[in-house]
mmCIF file of C-alpha atoms in Angstrom:
data_model
loop_
_atom_site.group_PDB
_atom_site.id
_atom_site.type_symbol
_atom_site.label_atom_id
_atom_site.label_comp_id
_atom_site.label_asym_id
_atom_site.label_seq_id
_atom_site.Cartn_x
_atom_site.Cartn_y
_atom_site.Cartn_z
ATOM 1 C CA MET V 10 24.786 -4.460 -22.531
ATOM 2 C CA PRO V 11 23.096 -5.008 -19.167
ATOM 3 C CA LYS V 12 24.010 -8.326 -17.614
ATOM 4 C CA GLN V 13 22.871 -10.152 -14.504
ATOM 5 C CA SER V 14 24.773 -12.873 -12.710
ATOM 6 C CA LYS V 15 23.039 -16.185 -12.151
ATOM 7 C CA ASP V 16 23.689 -17.992 -8.893
ATOM 8 C CA ASP V 17 25.851 -20.544 -10.668
ATOM 9 C CA GLY V 18 28.110 -17.780 -11.964
ATOM 10 C CA GLU V 19 26.864 -17.838 -15.566
ATOM 11 C CA LYS V 20 26.139 -14.436 -17.110
ATOM 12 C CA ILE V 21 22.769 -13.679 -18.679
ATOM 13 C CA ASN V 22 22.138 -10.746 -20.970
ATOM 14 C CA VAL V 23 18.875 -9.094 -19.929
ATOM 15 C CA ARG V 24 18.601 -6.952 -23.055
ATOM 16 C CA GLU V 25 18.797 -9.994 -25.305
ATOM 17 C CA ARG V 26 15.704 -11.388 -23.567
ATOM 18 C CA LEU V 27 13.599 -8.413 -24.716
ATOM 19 C CA THR V 28 11.240 -8.886 -27.653
ATOM 20 C CA ASP V 29 9.113 -5.851 -28.491
ATOM 21 C CA ASN V 30 7.706 -4.906 -25.067
ATOM 22 C CA LEU V 31 8.028 -8.393 -23.518
ATOM 23 C CA LEU V 32 10.995 -9.134 -21.281
ATOM 24 C CA ASP V 33 11.151 -12.884 -20.748
ATOM 25 C CA LEU V 34 13.288 -13.886 -17.768
ATOM 26 C CA SER V 35 11.428 -17.100 -17.060
ATOM 27 C CA LEU V 36 13.259 -20.380 -16.393
ATOM 28 C CA MET V 37 16.495 -18.546 -15.575
ATOM 29 C CA ASN V 38 16.975 -20.129 -12.137
ATOM 30 C CA ILE V 39 17.392 -16.683 -10.563
ATOM 31 C CA SER V 40 16.579 -15.813 -6.955
ATOM 32 C CA THR V 41 17.275 -12.072 -7.234
ATOM 33 C CA ILE V 42 15.389 -9.822 -9.646
ATOM 34 C CA PRO V 43 17.767 -7.662 -11.774
ATOM 35 C CA VAL V 44 15.802 -4.487 -11.117
ATOM 36 C CA ASN V 45 18.402 -1.984 -12.333
ATOM 37 C CA GLU V 46 18.855 -3.748 -15.666
ATOM 38 C CA ILE V 47 15.104 -4.046 -16.201
ATOM 39 C CA LYS V 48 14.509 -0.414 -15.255
ATOM 40 C CA ALA V 49 16.856 0.697 -18.045
ATOM 41 C CA LEU V 50 14.629 -1.048 -20.609
ATOM 42 C CA ARG V 51 11.758 1.441 -20.564
ATOM 43 C CA ARG V 52 9.798 -0.298 -23.315
ATOM 44 C CA ALA V 53 9.694 -3.512 -21.298
ATOM 45 C CA THR V 54 6.126 -3.162 -20.002
ATOM 46 C CA ILE V 55 5.471 -6.917 -19.811
ATOM 47 C CA LEU V 56 7.754 -8.856 -17.483
ATOM 48 C CA ASP V 57 7.825 -12.641 -17.183
ATOM 49 C CA LEU V 58 9.720 -13.914 -14.131
ATOM 50 C CA SER V 59 7.917 -17.223 -13.850
ATOM 51 C CA ASN V 60 9.598 -20.516 -12.968
ATOM 52 C CA ASN V 61 12.469 -19.096 -10.943
ATOM 53 C CA ARG V 62 13.540 -19.179 -7.285
ATOM 54 C CA ILE V 63 12.432 -15.692 -6.201
ATOM 55 C CA GLY V 64 11.522 -15.594 -2.503
ATOM 56 C CA ALA V 65 10.339 -12.008 -1.975
ATOM 57 C CA ILE V 66 9.283 -8.862 -3.804
ATOM 58 C CA LYS V 67 11.433 -6.160 -2.204
ATOM 59 C CA SER V 68 11.059 -2.386 -2.205
ATOM 60 C CA ASP V 69 13.590 -1.869 -5.005
ATOM 61 C CA PHE V 70 11.098 -3.562 -7.346
ATOM 62 C CA LEU V 71 8.928 -0.426 -7.084
ATOM 63 C CA ALA V 72 11.298 1.300 -9.542
ATOM 64 C CA LEU V 73 9.639 -0.691 -12.355
ATOM 65 C CA THR V 74 6.706 1.680 -12.692
ATOM 66 C CA GLN V 75 6.425 1.024 -16.432
ATOM 67 C CA LEU V 76 5.055 -2.491 -15.906
ATOM 68 C CA THR V 77 1.518 -3.241 -17.051
ATOM 69 C CA GLN V 78 1.753 -7.046 -16.886
ATOM 70 C CA LEU V 79 3.756 -9.080 -14.389
ATOM 71 C CA ASP V 80 4.109 -12.853 -14.210
ATOM 72 C CA LEU V 81 5.659 -14.144 -10.987
ATOM 73 C CA SER V 82 4.048 -17.562 -11.072
ATOM 74 C CA LYS V 83 5.854 -20.716 -9.933
ATOM 75 C CA ASN V 84 8.371 -19.058 -7.640
ATOM 76 C CA ARG V 85 8.889 -19.201 -3.863
ATOM 77 C CA ILE V 86 7.477 -15.818 -2.916
ATOM 78 C CA THR V 87 6.458 -15.514 0.735
ATOM 79 C CA SER V 88 6.250 -11.718 1.076
ATOM 80 C CA ILE V 89 5.437 -8.634 -0.977
ATOM 81 C CA CYS V 90 6.778 -5.197 -0.006
ATOM 82 C CA ASP V 91 4.359 -2.868 1.796
ATOM 83 C CA ASP V 92 4.321 -0.199 -0.936
ATOM 84 C CA PHE V 93 3.619 -2.575 -3.824
ATOM 85 C CA GLY V 94 0.585 -0.422 -4.647
ATOM 86 C CA GLN V 95 2.905 2.177 -6.184
ATOM 87 C CA LEU V 96 2.913 0.087 -9.379
ATOM 88 C CA THR V 97 -0.313 1.758 -10.449
ATOM 89 C CA ASN V 98 0.094 0.868 -14.146
ATOM 90 C CA LEU V 99 -0.295 -2.853 -13.449
ATOM 91 C CA ARG V 100 -3.257 -4.375 -15.236
ATOM 92 C CA ARG V 101 -2.408 -8.064 -14.964
ATOM 93 C CA LEU V 102 -0.675 -9.802 -12.045
ATOM 94 C CA ASP V 103 0.023 -13.541 -11.950
ATOM 95 C CA LEU V 104 1.162 -14.924 -8.584
ATOM 96 C CA TYR V 105 0.062 -18.487 -9.190
ATOM 97 C CA ASN V 106 1.831 -21.228 -7.214
ATOM 98 C CA ASN V 107 3.814 -19.284 -4.592
ATOM 99 C CA GLN V 108 3.810 -19.138 -0.773
ATOM 100 C CA ILE V 109 1.796 -15.940 -0.232
ATOM 101 C CA THR V 110 -0.486 -15.765 2.824
ATOM 102 C CA ARG V 111 -1.545 -12.104 2.721
ATOM 103 C CA LEU V 112 -1.503 -8.952 0.599
ATOM 104 C CA PRO V 113 -0.052 -5.546 1.558
ATOM 105 C CA LEU V 114 -2.604 -2.842 2.410
ATOM 106 C CA SER V 115 -1.269 -0.686 -0.424
ATOM 107 C CA PHE V 116 -2.681 -3.288 -2.814
ATOM 108 C CA GLY V 117 -5.824 -1.160 -2.760
ATOM 109 C CA ARG V 118 -4.014 1.490 -4.820
ATOM 110 C CA LEU V 119 -3.670 -0.743 -7.897
ATOM 111 C CA ARG V 120 -6.571 1.072 -9.529
ATOM 112 C CA ASN V 121 -5.849 -0.314 -13.010
ATOM 113 C CA LEU V 122 -5.587 -3.974 -11.967
ATOM 114 C CA LYS V 123 -8.009 -6.097 -14.012
ATOM 115 C CA TYR V 124 -6.629 -9.625 -13.605
ATOM 116 C CA LEU V 125 -5.265 -11.368 -10.519
ATOM 117 C CA ASP V 126 -4.277 -15.019 -10.116
ATOM 118 C CA LEU V 127 -3.409 -16.210 -6.606
ATOM 119 C CA LYS V 128 -4.230 -19.858 -7.130
ATOM 120 C CA ASN V 129 -2.120 -22.401 -5.224
ATOM 121 C CA ASN V 130 -1.053 -19.973 -2.495
ATOM 122 C CA PRO V 131 -1.623 -20.629 1.230
ATOM 123 C CA LEU V 132 -3.827 -17.544 1.593
ATOM 124 C CA HIS V 133 -5.356 -16.991 5.002
ATOM 125 C CA PRO V 134 -8.911 -18.425 4.841
ATOM 126 C CA ALA V 135 -10.536 -15.078 5.678
ATOM 127 C CA LEU V 136 -8.672 -13.324 2.863
ATOM 128 C CA GLY V 137 -9.278 -16.141 0.401
ATOM 129 C CA LYS V 138 -13.001 -16.153 1.172
ATOM 130 C CA LYS V 139 -13.320 -12.442 0.470
ATOM 131 C CA ILE V 140 -11.313 -12.458 -2.751
ATOM 132 C CA GLY V 141 -12.844 -15.630 -4.199
ATOM 133 C CA THR V 142 -11.546 -18.426 -6.379
ATOM 134 C CA PHE V 143 -9.179 -18.446 -9.362
ATOM 135 C CA SER V 144 -10.476 -21.375 -11.356
ATOM 136 C CA ASP V 145 -10.760 -19.545 -14.677
ATOM 137 C CA THR V 146 -10.274 -16.174 -16.373
ATOM 138 C CA SER V 147 -13.641 -14.885 -15.205
ATOM 139 C CA ASP V 148 -12.762 -15.655 -11.570
ATOM 140 C CA CYS V 149 -9.393 -13.899 -11.899
ATOM 141 C CA LEU V 150 -11.039 -10.809 -13.338
ATOM 142 C CA ALA V 151 -13.500 -10.647 -10.440
ATOM 143 C CA ALA V 152 -10.785 -11.416 -7.872
ATOM 144 C CA ALA V 153 -8.729 -8.414 -8.992
ATOM 145 C CA ASN V 154 -11.602 -6.040 -8.285
ATOM 146 C CA ARG V 155 -12.449 -7.659 -4.944
ATOM 147 C CA ALA V 156 -8.852 -7.609 -3.707
ATOM 148 C CA VAL V 157 -8.321 -3.956 -4.602
ATOM 149 C CA GLU V 158 -11.600 -2.838 -3.022
ATOM 150 C CA LEU V 159 -11.031 -4.904 0.126
ATOM 151 C CA MET V 160 -7.537 -3.579 0.825
ATOM 152 C CA LYS V 161 -8.576 -0.022 -0.045
ATOM 153 C CA THR V 162 -11.433 -0.161 2.468
ATOM 154 C CA ILE V 163 -9.236 -1.521 5.255
ATOM 155 C CA GLU V 164 -6.578 1.127 4.667
ATOM 156 C CA GLN V 165 -9.178 3.906 4.755
ATOM 157 C CA MET V 166 -10.604 2.546 7.998
ATOM 158 C CA MET V 167 -7.156 2.459 9.590
ATOM 159 C CA ILE V 168 -6.426 6.073 8.689
ATOM 160 C CA SER V 169 -9.854 7.241 9.856
ATOM 161 C CA ASP V 170 -9.567 5.378 13.141
ATOM 162 C CA CYS V 171 -6.111 6.818 13.810
ATOM 163 C CA MET V 172 -7.434 10.342 13.319
ATOM 164 C CA GLY V 173 -10.354 9.581 15.612
ATOM 165 C CA GLU V 174 -8.053 8.322 18.357
ATOM 166 C CA ILE V 175 -6.014 11.526 18.254
ATOM 167 C CA GLU V 176 -9.140 13.689 18.454
ATOM 168 C CA LEU V 177 -10.474 11.662 21.382
ATOM 169 C CA ARG V 178 -7.133 11.893 23.161
ATOM 170 C CA ASN V 179 -7.035 15.664 22.805
ATOM 171 C CA SER V 180 -10.631 15.896 23.986
ATOM 172 C CA ALA V 181 -9.910 13.725 27.033
ATOM 173 C CA GLU V 182 -7.034 16.025 27.976
ATOM 174 C CA GLY V 183 -9.430 18.965 27.986
ATOM 175 C CA LYS V 184 -7.833 20.690 25.016
ATOM 176 C CA GLN V 185 -10.297 22.984 23.231
ATOM 177 C CA PRO V 186 -9.388 23.721 19.590
ATOM 178 C CA ASN V 187 -8.816 27.326 18.599
ATOM 179 C CA GLN V 188 -11.586 28.467 16.259
ATOM 180 C CA ASP V 189 -9.238 30.085 13.735
ATOM 181 C CA VAL V 190 -6.604 27.329 13.681
ATOM 182 C CA ASP V 191 -7.745 23.971 15.051
ATOM 183 C CA THR V 192 -11.402 24.089 14.000
ATOM 184 C CA GLY V 193 -10.484 24.728 10.383
ATOM 185 C CA ALA V 194 -7.778 22.064 10.416
ATOM 186 C CA THR V 195 -10.113 19.546 12.056
ATOM 187 C CA GLY V 196 -12.809 20.269 9.503
ATOM 188 C CA LYS V 197 -10.341 19.738 6.674
ATOM 189 C CA SER V 198 -9.190 16.471 8.237
ATOM 190 C CA LYS V 199 -12.752 15.162 8.501
ATOM 191 C CA ARG V 200 -13.482 16.060 4.905
ATOM 192 C CA ARG V 201 -10.289 14.312 3.804
ATOM 193 C CA ARG V 202 -11.204 11.167 5.724
ATOM 194 C CA LYS V 203 -14.661 11.172 4.168
ATOM 195 C CA HIS V 204 -13.312 11.360 0.632
ATOM 196 C CA LEU V 205 -10.077 9.456 1.220
ATOM 197 C CA ASN V 206 -9.034 6.970 -1.433
ATOM 198 C CA GLY V 207 -6.189 4.473 -1.391
ATOM 199 C CA ALA V 208 -3.797 6.590 -3.448
ATOM 200 C CA GLU V 209 -4.251 9.636 -1.177
ATOM 201 C CA SER V 210 -3.709 7.926 2.192
ATOM 202 C CA GLU V 211 0.079 7.943 1.868
ATOM 203 C CA GLN V 212 0.016 11.704 1.174
ATOM 204 C CA MET V 213 -2.253 12.603 4.096
ATOM 205 C CA VAL V 214 0.516 13.547 6.520
ATOM 206 C CA GLN V 215 2.204 15.746 3.905
ATOM 207 C CA ILE V 216 -1.086 17.495 3.105
ATOM 208 C CA LEU V 217 -1.843 18.152 6.768
ATOM 209 C CA THR V 218 1.698 19.414 7.275
ATOM 210 C CA LYS V 219 1.237 21.838 4.375
ATOM 211 C CA ASP V 220 -1.968 23.123 5.989
ATOM 212 C CA SER V 221 -0.071 23.635 9.238
ATOM 213 C CA ASP V 222 2.638 25.578 7.404
ATOM 214 C CA THR V 223 -0.054 27.742 5.761
ATOM 215 C CA ASP V 224 -1.534 28.534 9.172
ATOM 216 C CA LYS V 225 1.890 29.533 10.440
ATOM 217 C CA GLY V 226 2.347 31.830 7.435
ATOM 218 C CA THR V 227 -0.995 33.485 8.184
ATOM 219 C CA GLU V 228 0.079 34.123 11.774
ATOM 220 C CA LYS V 229 3.265 35.773 10.546
ATOM 221 C CA ARG V 230 1.272 38.099 8.284
ATOM 222 C CA LYS V 231 -0.980 38.982 11.210
ATOM 223 C CA ARG V 232 2.038 39.789 13.353
ATOM 224 C CA ARG V 233 3.372 42.027 10.593
ATOM 225 C CA GLN V 234 0.050 43.852 10.656
ATOM 226 C CA GLY V 235 0.414 44.435 14.368
ATOM 227 C CA GLU V 236 -1.848 41.583 15.533
ATOM 228 C CA THR V 237 -0.791 39.223 18.261
ATOM 229 C CA VAL V 238 -1.531 35.547 18.545
ATOM 230 C CA SER V 239 -3.095 34.591 21.872
ATOM 231 C CA SER V 240 -1.352 32.103 24.144
ATOM 232 C CA LYS V 241 -4.309 29.784 23.663
ATOM 233 C CA GLY V 242 -3.872 29.825 19.900
ATOM 234 C CA ALA V 243 -0.142 29.120 20.255
ATOM 235 C CA ARG V 244 -0.870 26.122 22.469
ATOM 236 C CA ALA V 245 -3.425 24.868 19.950
ATOM 237 C CA THR V 246 -0.884 25.106 17.124
ATOM 238 C CA ILE V 247 1.643 23.122 19.159
ATOM 239 C CA LEU V 248 -1.003 20.495 19.922
ATOM 240 C CA LEU V 249 -1.798 20.208 16.211
ATOM 241 C CA ALA V 250 1.866 19.566 15.401
ATOM 242 C CA ILE V 251 2.105 16.988 18.194
ATOM 243 C CA GLY V 252 -1.054 15.362 16.881
ATOM 244 C CA LEU V 253 0.471 14.986 13.420
ATOM 245 C CA VAL V 254 3.560 13.306 14.868
ATOM 246 C CA LEU V 255 1.392 10.959 16.928
ATOM 247 C CA LEU V 256 -0.681 10.153 13.832
ATOM 248 C CA LEU V 257 2.397 9.213 11.825
ATOM 249 C CA ALA V 258 3.765 7.079 14.664
ATOM 250 C CA LEU V 259 0.428 5.371 15.182
ATOM 251 C CA VAL V 260 -0.018 4.563 11.486
ATOM 252 C CA VAL V 261 3.502 3.120 11.287
ATOM 253 C CA ALA V 262 2.898 1.045 14.407
ATOM 254 C CA LEU V 263 -0.393 -0.297 13.129
ATOM 255 C CA PHE V 264 0.999 -1.139 9.707
ATOM 256 C CA SER V 265 4.100 -2.850 11.049
ATOM 257 C CA THR V 266 2.680 -4.778 13.994
ATOM 258 C CA HIS V 267 -0.925 -5.462 12.936
ATOM 259 C CA SER V 268 -1.918 -4.907 16.561
ATOM 260 C CA GLY V 269 -5.347 -4.727 18.197
ATOM 261 C CA ALA V 270 -6.401 -1.735 16.116
ATOM 262 C CA VAL V 271 -6.120 -3.747 12.919
ATOM 263 C CA GLN V 272 -8.163 -6.496 14.522
ATOM 264 C CA SER V 273 -11.043 -4.071 15.034
ATOM 265 C CA PHE V 274 -10.985 -3.186 11.330
ATOM 266 C CA TRP V 275 -11.285 -6.826 10.375
ATOM 267 C CA GLU V 276 -14.140 -7.272 12.842
ATOM 268 C CA LYS V 277 -15.984 -4.448 11.110
ATOM 269 C CA MET V 278 -15.356 -6.070 7.731
ATOM 270 C CA PHE V 279 -16.616 -9.521 8.728
ATOM 271 C CA ASP V 280 -19.790 -10.298 10.676
ATOM 272 C CA ASP V 281 -19.347 -14.016 11.372
ATOM 273 C CA PRO V 282 -17.923 -14.522 14.932
ATOM 274 C CA ASN V 283 -16.275 -17.770 13.884
ATOM 275 C CA GLU V 284 -14.666 -16.046 10.932
ATOM 276 C CA ASN V 285 -13.396 -13.281 13.237
ATOM 277 C CA ARG V 286 -11.313 -15.825 15.110
ATOM 278 C CA VAL V 287 -9.724 -16.887 11.833
ATOM 279 C CA GLN V 288 -8.940 -13.262 11.037
ATOM 280 C CA GLU V 289 -7.296 -12.787 14.433
ATOM 281 C CA GLU V 290 -4.850 -15.521 13.469
ATOM 282 C CA TYR V 291 -4.327 -13.847 10.085
ATOM 283 C CA ILE V 292 -3.485 -10.515 11.748
ATOM 284 C CA LYS V 293 -0.902 -12.204 13.973
#
């Protein structure tokens, strides 16, 4: 039977805490979530970890994709992993009475989230104002929708702006896209940005890379047919590959540092100059 060690050395049996689809690990005085043991219990779709000493939701927690309801209230949580939005089956999330100041951008991918309680958390004022209050069930239902839509919009804006910066940089360097290769790829990129949703943003680089590979395959077929690729087209293909690398690096930098680019997104989201100053502090 799966067991997890408590900090005081006492053993707890995780399987014995499972009743139907509810796994109750509340009031266990644990600071580390027994992810591997929980993952083995596939019918445990409701997880109660309230009233413990958990300080962070780490990336290993993303293995619990079966969860539909998660109670992390009355812990000491200060941070949530960046890819928390991978838990797309979540419908109810209780983070009441923790130490959370912000949400990860991937939060916008929780498309099934219907209930969110962030009461008694030191949320940044700008974020709290946008999401709303959590005084009753009705507020928590509305807050879930607002939080998901807000983070989804910001993530889309970041991706779009990164693509725009790369295009402007190439244009400033006097690089003209090849009609057969770059124009088609650029058109596809613009269409993707226009229809981008939160769940697709993480796959954008892979999709663009696949398009690049397809273009390379086409060139090979042309060479087999006796056609030659012009030096200009070869340069354009190299520039496209460099652009993809720059895009990935830029997205990682923006996500990890919350630099000036992120600030511009927040300024677009909020119109009040006084509120913008609050958001600048939030981004820091």
